[in-house]
């Protein structure tokens, strides 16, 4: 996680999905640092194959990285990306109490999601990361009913390209840091320890209280009785404190 990156930004009016586009380029041997932006997406993808509604005016980016790490370390990059998005939002919204990060990588504003991150990897034969794509969607001017737009809370008008460039600058900054530090910075911005969470994965539902994240970014949940349960994946709902 050390070298500075020269981002190469390609912008399209419409793509089905920047994620799909960049993964095709990665599979053809594209070098690290490609950033693909679409002004709108006709088939934007969220986590777990969900739709990411992508009208004009919001930010849709996919970013290609080649971090030379083990598969188990790849998830760390979604925390790096969440921090970068959150820091980019800081320029427009100063009130820290409005903002929090939700495990593993959602950015919340006033209790609703304003940005999501989709991390996808390709592994080599040894099980190491060959390439990694960070898909970032930020609701800048509009959002579906379950979300919010950053502009609605901002102190000034948001310029999409300015926001993107700052986000990439923040990403360059955070990606040089060891995960130990990323973890601490993420925790500073995350839901408070003790926040009641519900985690859904397929048919299974776990409930408990946010305790911590471990050295790989797994969620540590304190369940009734005091035991700590490690959660590696799932949809998290904040129930309260
Ligand atoms: C989530 O479900 O929270 C992740 C949403 C990720 C959306 C972004 S928008 C840019 C990139 N292209 C896609 O199709 N998805 C990601």
mmCIF file of C-alpha atoms and ligand atoms in Angstrom:
data_model
loop_
_atom_site.group_PDB
_atom_site.id
_atom_site.type_symbol
_atom_site.label_atom_id
_atom_site.label_comp_id
_atom_site.label_asym_id
_atom_site.label_seq_id
_atom_site.Cartn_x
_atom_site.Cartn_y
_atom_site.Cartn_z
ATOM 1 C CA UNK A 1 0.000 0.000 0.000
ATOM 2 C CA UNK A 2 2.761 2.557 -0.706
ATOM 3 C CA UNK A 3 3.240 3.989 -4.212
ATOM 4 C CA UNK A 4 1.335 7.124 -5.271
ATOM 5 C CA UNK A 5 -1.060 6.494 -8.113
ATOM 6 C CA UNK A 6 -1.627 8.593 -11.206
ATOM 7 C CA UNK A 7 -5.340 8.194 -11.795
ATOM 8 C CA UNK A 8 -6.383 7.859 -15.452
ATOM 9 C CA UNK A 9 -9.995 8.988 -15.621
ATOM 10 C CA UNK A 10 -12.278 7.929 -18.481
ATOM 11 C CA UNK A 11 -15.722 9.525 -18.532
ATOM 12 C CA UNK A 12 -18.774 8.198 -20.369
ATOM 13 C CA UNK A 13 -22.242 9.682 -20.757
ATOM 14 C CA UNK A 14 -23.948 6.334 -20.287
ATOM 15 C CA UNK A 15 -22.720 2.866 -19.403
ATOM 16 C CA UNK A 16 -24.657 -0.156 -18.301
ATOM 17 C CA UNK A 17 -22.316 -0.337 -15.297
ATOM 18 C CA UNK A 18 -18.877 1.196 -14.729
ATOM 19 C CA UNK A 19 -18.122 -1.922 -12.719
ATOM 20 C CA UNK A 20 -18.783 -4.284 -15.601
ATOM 21 C CA UNK A 21 -16.841 -2.025 -17.974
ATOM 22 C CA UNK A 22 -13.730 -1.782 -15.798
ATOM 23 C CA UNK A 23 -13.706 -5.510 -14.981
ATOM 24 C CA UNK A 24 -13.559 -6.263 -18.717
ATOM 25 C CA UNK A 25 -10.608 -3.866 -19.000
ATOM 26 C CA UNK A 26 -8.914 -5.421 -15.963
ATOM 27 C CA UNK A 27 -9.331 -8.874 -17.463
ATOM 28 C CA UNK A 28 -7.560 -7.583 -20.606
ATOM 29 C CA UNK A 29 -4.510 -6.554 -18.564
ATOM 30 C CA UNK A 30 -5.248 -2.883 -17.825
ATOM 31 C CA UNK A 31 -2.754 -1.299 -15.402
ATOM 32 C CA UNK A 32 -3.650 -0.062 -11.920
ATOM 33 C CA UNK A 33 -5.100 3.436 -11.674
ATOM 34 C CA UNK A 34 -7.854 3.366 -14.280
ATOM 35 C CA UNK A 35 -10.959 5.207 -13.092
ATOM 36 C CA UNK A 36 -14.176 4.850 -15.067
ATOM 37 C CA UNK A 37 -16.958 7.357 -14.506
ATOM 38 C CA UNK A 38 -20.416 7.282 -16.068
ATOM 39 C CA UNK A 39 -22.804 10.232 -15.903
ATOM 40 C CA UNK A 40 -25.594 7.666 -15.730
ATOM 41 C CA UNK A 41 -25.843 3.879 -15.638
ATOM 42 C CA UNK A 42 -28.585 1.807 -17.224
ATOM 43 C CA UNK A 43 -27.827 -1.277 -15.108
ATOM 44 C CA UNK A 44 -25.925 -0.102 -12.029
ATOM 45 C CA UNK A 45 -25.110 -2.920 -9.602
ATOM 46 C CA UNK A 46 -25.144 -2.858 -5.824
ATOM 47 C CA UNK A 47 -24.000 -5.455 -3.303
ATOM 48 C CA UNK A 48 -25.628 -8.899 -3.469
ATOM 49 C CA UNK A 49 -26.619 -8.300 -7.120
ATOM 50 C CA UNK A 50 -29.052 -5.539 -6.221
ATOM 51 C CA UNK A 51 -29.857 -2.672 -8.549
ATOM 52 C CA UNK A 52 -28.087 0.657 -7.979
ATOM 53 C CA UNK A 53 -30.427 3.285 -9.386
ATOM 54 C CA UNK A 54 -28.178 5.610 -11.388
ATOM 55 C CA UNK A 55 -29.778 8.742 -12.863
ATOM 56 C CA UNK A 56 -27.745 11.743 -14.065
ATOM 57 C CA UNK A 57 -26.320 14.103 -11.450
ATOM 58 C CA UNK A 58 -24.818 11.546 -9.046
ATOM 59 C CA UNK A 59 -21.349 10.041 -8.939
ATOM 60 C CA UNK A 60 -20.748 6.575 -10.409
ATOM 61 C CA UNK A 61 -17.119 5.493 -10.388
ATOM 62 C CA UNK A 62 -15.159 2.273 -10.647
ATOM 63 C CA UNK A 63 -11.495 2.253 -9.682
ATOM 64 C CA UNK A 64 -8.922 -0.397 -10.600
ATOM 65 C CA UNK A 65 -6.244 -1.305 -8.035
ATOM 66 C CA UNK A 66 -3.566 -4.003 -7.972
ATOM 67 C CA UNK A 67 -2.555 -4.105 -4.334
ATOM 68 C CA UNK A 68 -0.469 -7.323 -4.229
ATOM 69 C CA UNK A 69 -2.152 -8.730 -1.163
ATOM 70 C CA UNK A 70 -3.745 -11.944 -0.015
ATOM 71 C CA UNK A 71 -7.450 -12.477 -0.647
ATOM 72 C CA UNK A 72 -8.085 -12.198 3.103
ATOM 73 C CA UNK A 73 -6.734 -8.608 3.065
ATOM 74 C CA UNK A 74 -8.808 -7.393 0.115
ATOM 75 C CA UNK A 75 -11.785 -6.370 2.247
ATOM 76 C CA UNK A 76 -9.576 -3.757 3.907
ATOM 77 C CA UNK A 77 -9.914 -1.660 0.769
ATOM 78 C CA UNK A 78 -13.614 -1.183 1.227
ATOM 79 C CA UNK A 79 -12.869 0.548 4.560
ATOM 80 C CA UNK A 80 -10.263 2.680 2.792
ATOM 81 C CA UNK A 81 -12.867 3.638 0.187
ATOM 82 C CA UNK A 82 -15.543 4.392 2.784
ATOM 83 C CA UNK A 83 -13.119 6.699 4.604
ATOM 84 C CA UNK A 84 -12.201 8.444 1.345
ATOM 85 C CA UNK A 85 -15.870 9.042 0.483
ATOM 86 C CA UNK A 86 -16.603 10.249 3.985
ATOM 87 C CA UNK A 87 -13.622 12.630 3.914
ATOM 88 C CA UNK A 88 -14.736 13.983 0.512
ATOM 89 C CA UNK A 89 -18.164 14.707 2.002
ATOM 90 C CA UNK A 90 -16.519 16.614 4.891
ATOM 91 C CA UNK A 91 -15.771 19.487 2.524
ATOM 92 C CA UNK A 92 -19.509 20.085 2.118
ATOM 93 C CA UNK A 93 -20.933 18.973 5.448
ATOM 94 C CA UNK A 94 -19.085 20.008 8.581
ATOM 95 C CA UNK A 95 -21.535 18.638 11.156
ATOM 96 C CA UNK A 96 -19.939 15.332 12.239
ATOM 97 C CA UNK A 97 -23.090 14.286 14.104
ATOM 98 C CA UNK A 98 -24.953 13.937 10.797
ATOM 99 C CA UNK A 99 -22.464 11.445 9.373
ATOM 100 C CA UNK A 100 -21.516 7.891 10.216
ATOM 101 C CA UNK A 101 -20.038 4.821 8.545
ATOM 102 C CA UNK A 102 -21.894 1.533 8.696
ATOM 103 C CA UNK A 103 -20.127 -1.799 8.471
ATOM 104 C CA UNK A 104 -18.717 -2.823 6.115
ATOM 105 C CA UNK A 105 -18.651 0.195 3.807
ATOM 106 C CA UNK A 106 -21.824 2.270 3.683
ATOM 107 C CA UNK A 107 -21.760 6.002 4.216
ATOM 108 C CA UNK A 108 -24.751 7.378 6.123
ATOM 109 C CA UNK A 109 -26.093 10.883 6.451
ATOM 110 C CA UNK A 110 -28.842 11.752 8.895
ATOM 111 C CA UNK A 111 -29.585 8.046 9.377
ATOM 112 C CA UNK A 112 -29.893 7.151 5.686
ATOM 113 C CA UNK A 113 -27.460 5.843 3.114
ATOM 114 C CA UNK A 114 -25.856 8.412 0.808
ATOM 115 C CA UNK A 115 -23.079 6.275 -0.702
ATOM 116 C CA UNK A 116 -22.305 2.628 -1.298
ATOM 117 C CA UNK A 117 -19.174 0.716 -2.205
ATOM 118 C CA UNK A 118 -18.939 -2.497 -4.147
ATOM 119 C CA UNK A 119 -15.613 -4.321 -3.908
ATOM 120 C CA UNK A 120 -14.875 -7.072 -6.404
ATOM 121 C CA UNK A 121 -11.657 -9.044 -6.798
ATOM 122 C CA UNK A 122 -9.985 -11.433 -9.165
ATOM 123 C CA UNK A 123 -7.591 -13.906 -7.561
ATOM 124 C CA UNK A 124 -4.563 -15.568 -9.132
ATOM 125 C CA UNK A 125 -3.797 -19.289 -8.929
ATOM 126 C CA UNK A 126 -2.093 -18.858 -5.558
ATOM 127 C CA UNK A 127 -5.181 -17.169 -4.129
ATOM 128 C CA UNK A 128 -3.611 -13.695 -4.082
ATOM 129 C CA UNK A 129 -5.362 -10.636 -5.435
ATOM 130 C CA UNK A 130 -4.641 -10.132 -9.142
ATOM 131 C CA UNK A 131 -6.786 -7.034 -9.321
ATOM 132 C CA UNK A 132 -9.398 -5.331 -7.262
ATOM 133 C CA UNK A 133 -12.184 -2.999 -8.337
ATOM 134 C CA UNK A 134 -13.815 -0.450 -6.055
ATOM 135 C CA UNK A 135 -17.219 0.620 -7.310
ATOM 136 C CA UNK A 136 -18.355 3.833 -5.666
ATOM 137 C CA UNK A 137 -21.825 5.326 -5.961
ATOM 138 C CA UNK A 138 -22.542 8.632 -4.206
ATOM 139 C CA UNK A 139 -26.012 10.177 -4.160
ATOM 140 C CA UNK A 140 -24.975 13.746 -4.871
ATOM 141 C CA UNK A 141 -28.231 15.396 -5.998
ATOM 142 C CA UNK A 142 -30.843 12.644 -5.814
ATOM 143 C CA UNK A 143 -31.491 9.390 -3.997
ATOM 144 C CA UNK A 144 -34.037 6.594 -3.874
ATOM 145 C CA UNK A 145 -36.577 6.819 -0.997
ATOM 146 C CA UNK A 146 -34.436 4.703 1.310
ATOM 147 C CA UNK A 147 -31.421 7.028 0.859
ATOM 148 C CA UNK A 148 -30.426 10.678 0.967
ATOM 149 C CA UNK A 149 -28.510 13.026 -1.323
ATOM 150 C CA UNK A 150 -25.398 14.808 -0.051
ATOM 151 C CA UNK A 151 -26.469 18.109 -1.663
ATOM 152 C CA UNK A 152 -29.558 18.246 0.586
ATOM 153 C CA UNK A 153 -27.307 18.679 3.634
ATOM 154 C CA UNK A 154 -24.397 20.562 2.026
ATOM 155 C CA UNK A 155 -23.298 24.109 2.948
ATOM 156 C CA UNK A 156 -22.529 24.909 -0.719
ATOM 157 C CA UNK A 157 -23.187 23.636 -4.238
ATOM 158 C CA UNK A 158 -21.419 20.381 -5.133
ATOM 159 C CA UNK A 159 -19.483 20.194 -8.366
ATOM 160 C CA UNK A 160 -19.468 16.546 -9.459
ATOM 161 C CA UNK A 161 -15.966 16.610 -10.961
ATOM 162 C CA UNK A 162 -14.555 18.496 -7.976
ATOM 163 C CA UNK A 163 -16.101 15.951 -5.633
ATOM 164 C CA UNK A 164 -14.662 13.083 -7.709
ATOM 165 C CA UNK A 165 -11.160 14.565 -7.761
ATOM 166 C CA UNK A 166 -11.202 15.128 -4.015
ATOM 167 C CA UNK A 167 -12.439 11.579 -3.477
ATOM 168 C CA UNK A 168 -9.537 10.218 -5.545
ATOM 169 C CA UNK A 169 -7.111 12.431 -3.612
ATOM 170 C CA UNK A 170 -8.502 11.090 -0.344
ATOM 171 C CA UNK A 171 -8.248 7.539 -1.678
ATOM 172 C CA UNK A 172 -4.573 8.075 -2.547
ATOM 173 C CA UNK A 173 -4.032 9.375 0.983
ATOM 174 C CA UNK A 174 -5.822 6.602 2.863
ATOM 175 C CA UNK A 175 -4.508 3.738 0.748
ATOM 176 C CA UNK A 176 -0.937 4.383 1.900
ATOM 177 C CA UNK A 177 -1.901 3.661 5.498
ATOM 178 C CA UNK A 178 -1.589 0.390 7.371
ATOM 179 C CA UNK A 179 -4.887 -1.276 8.164
ATOM 180 C CA UNK A 180 -4.291 -0.728 11.869
ATOM 181 C CA UNK A 181 -4.629 3.018 11.274
ATOM 182 C CA UNK A 182 -7.490 2.631 8.783
ATOM 183 C CA UNK A 183 -9.340 0.578 11.359
ATOM 184 C CA UNK A 184 -8.885 3.290 14.003
ATOM 185 C CA UNK A 185 -9.956 6.063 11.609
ATOM 186 C CA UNK A 186 -12.963 4.043 10.462
ATOM 187 C CA UNK A 187 -14.000 3.377 14.075
ATOM 188 C CA UNK A 188 -13.872 7.130 14.806
ATOM 189 C CA UNK A 189 -16.496 7.647 12.119
ATOM 190 C CA UNK A 190 -18.521 4.486 12.638
ATOM 191 C CA UNK A 191 -21.626 3.735 14.672
ATOM 192 C CA UNK A 192 -20.838 3.812 18.417
ATOM 193 C CA UNK A 193 -19.826 0.620 20.242
ATOM 194 C CA UNK A 194 -23.018 -0.752 21.778
ATOM 195 C CA UNK A 195 -25.209 0.263 18.836
ATOM 196 C CA UNK A 196 -27.806 -2.432 18.261
ATOM 197 C CA UNK A 197 -27.356 -4.089 14.878
ATOM 198 C CA UNK A 198 -29.189 -6.729 12.926
ATOM 199 C CA UNK A 199 -27.282 -8.698 10.302
ATOM 200 C CA UNK A 200 -29.038 -10.570 7.541
ATOM 201 C CA UNK A 201 -27.299 -13.047 5.274
ATOM 202 C CA UNK A 202 -29.595 -15.177 3.147
ATOM 203 C CA UNK A 203 -32.157 -16.681 5.507
ATOM 204 C CA UNK A 204 -30.092 -16.151 8.644
ATOM 205 C CA UNK A 205 -30.582 -13.157 10.932
ATOM 206 C CA UNK A 206 -28.215 -12.273 13.790
ATOM 207 C CA UNK A 207 -28.806 -9.494 16.282
ATOM 208 C CA UNK A 208 -26.391 -7.994 18.739
ATOM 209 C CA UNK A 209 -24.418 -4.921 19.691
ATOM 210 C CA UNK A 210 -21.566 -3.415 17.754
ATOM 211 C CA UNK A 211 -18.322 -4.253 19.545
ATOM 212 C CA UNK A 212 -15.427 -3.703 17.127
ATOM 213 C CA UNK A 213 -13.884 -4.757 13.809
ATOM 214 C CA UNK A 214 -10.961 -7.172 13.808
ATOM 215 C CA UNK A 215 -7.582 -6.925 12.026
ATOM 216 C CA UNK A 216 -9.173 -8.139 8.764
ATOM 217 C CA UNK A 217 -12.217 -5.889 8.969
ATOM 218 C CA UNK A 218 -14.642 -8.571 10.153
ATOM 219 C CA UNK A 219 -17.488 -7.313 12.291
ATOM 220 C CA UNK A 220 -17.365 -8.274 15.971
ATOM 221 C CA UNK A 221 -20.826 -8.401 17.440
ATOM 222 C CA UNK A 222 -21.594 -8.773 21.141
ATOM 223 C CA UNK A 223 -24.569 -11.034 21.507
ATOM 224 C CA UNK A 224 -26.833 -11.481 24.533
ATOM 225 C CA UNK A 225 -24.905 -13.340 27.208
ATOM 226 C CA UNK A 226 -21.753 -11.401 26.334
ATOM 227 C CA UNK A 227 -20.146 -13.664 23.731
ATOM 228 C CA UNK A 228 -18.466 -12.018 20.761
ATOM 229 C CA UNK A 229 -19.454 -13.315 17.353
ATOM 230 C CA UNK A 230 -17.413 -12.686 14.217
ATOM 231 C CA UNK A 231 -19.414 -11.729 11.122
ATOM 232 C CA UNK A 232 -17.639 -11.858 7.759
ATOM 233 C CA UNK A 233 -20.503 -10.798 5.459
ATOM 234 C CA UNK A 234 -24.079 -9.638 5.533
ATOM 235 C CA UNK A 235 -26.463 -6.730 5.358
ATOM 236 C CA UNK A 236 -26.358 -4.649 8.492
ATOM 237 C CA UNK A 237 -29.331 -2.706 9.840
ATOM 238 C CA UNK A 238 -28.847 -0.194 12.615
ATOM 239 C CA UNK A 239 -31.643 -0.783 15.115
ATOM 240 C CA UNK A 240 -30.649 1.769 17.778
ATOM 241 C CA UNK A 241 -28.376 2.285 20.740
HETATM 242 C C1 LIG B 1 -23.987 -0.968 -2.507
HETATM 243 O O1 LIG B 1 -24.826 -1.849 -2.724
HETATM 244 O O2 LIG B 1 -24.041 -0.284 -1.482
HETATM 245 C C2 LIG B 1 -22.871 -0.719 -3.480
HETATM 246 C C3 LIG B 1 -23.278 0.231 -4.571
HETATM 247 C C4 LIG B 1 -22.188 0.457 -5.595
HETATM 248 C C5 LIG B 1 -22.663 1.279 -6.765
HETATM 249 C C6 LIG B 1 -21.526 1.668 -7.678
HETATM 250 S S1 LIG B 1 -21.994 2.948 -8.808
HETATM 251 C C7 LIG B 1 -20.492 2.732 -9.662
HETATM 252 C C8 LIG B 1 -20.236 1.239 -9.734
HETATM 253 N N1 LIG B 1 -20.944 0.674 -10.875
HETATM 254 C C9 LIG B 1 -21.906 -0.161 -10.504
HETATM 255 O O3 LIG B 1 -22.666 -0.778 -11.275
HETATM 256 N N2 LIG B 1 -21.943 -0.258 -9.178
HETATM 257 C C10 LIG B 1 -20.933 0.576 -8.540
#
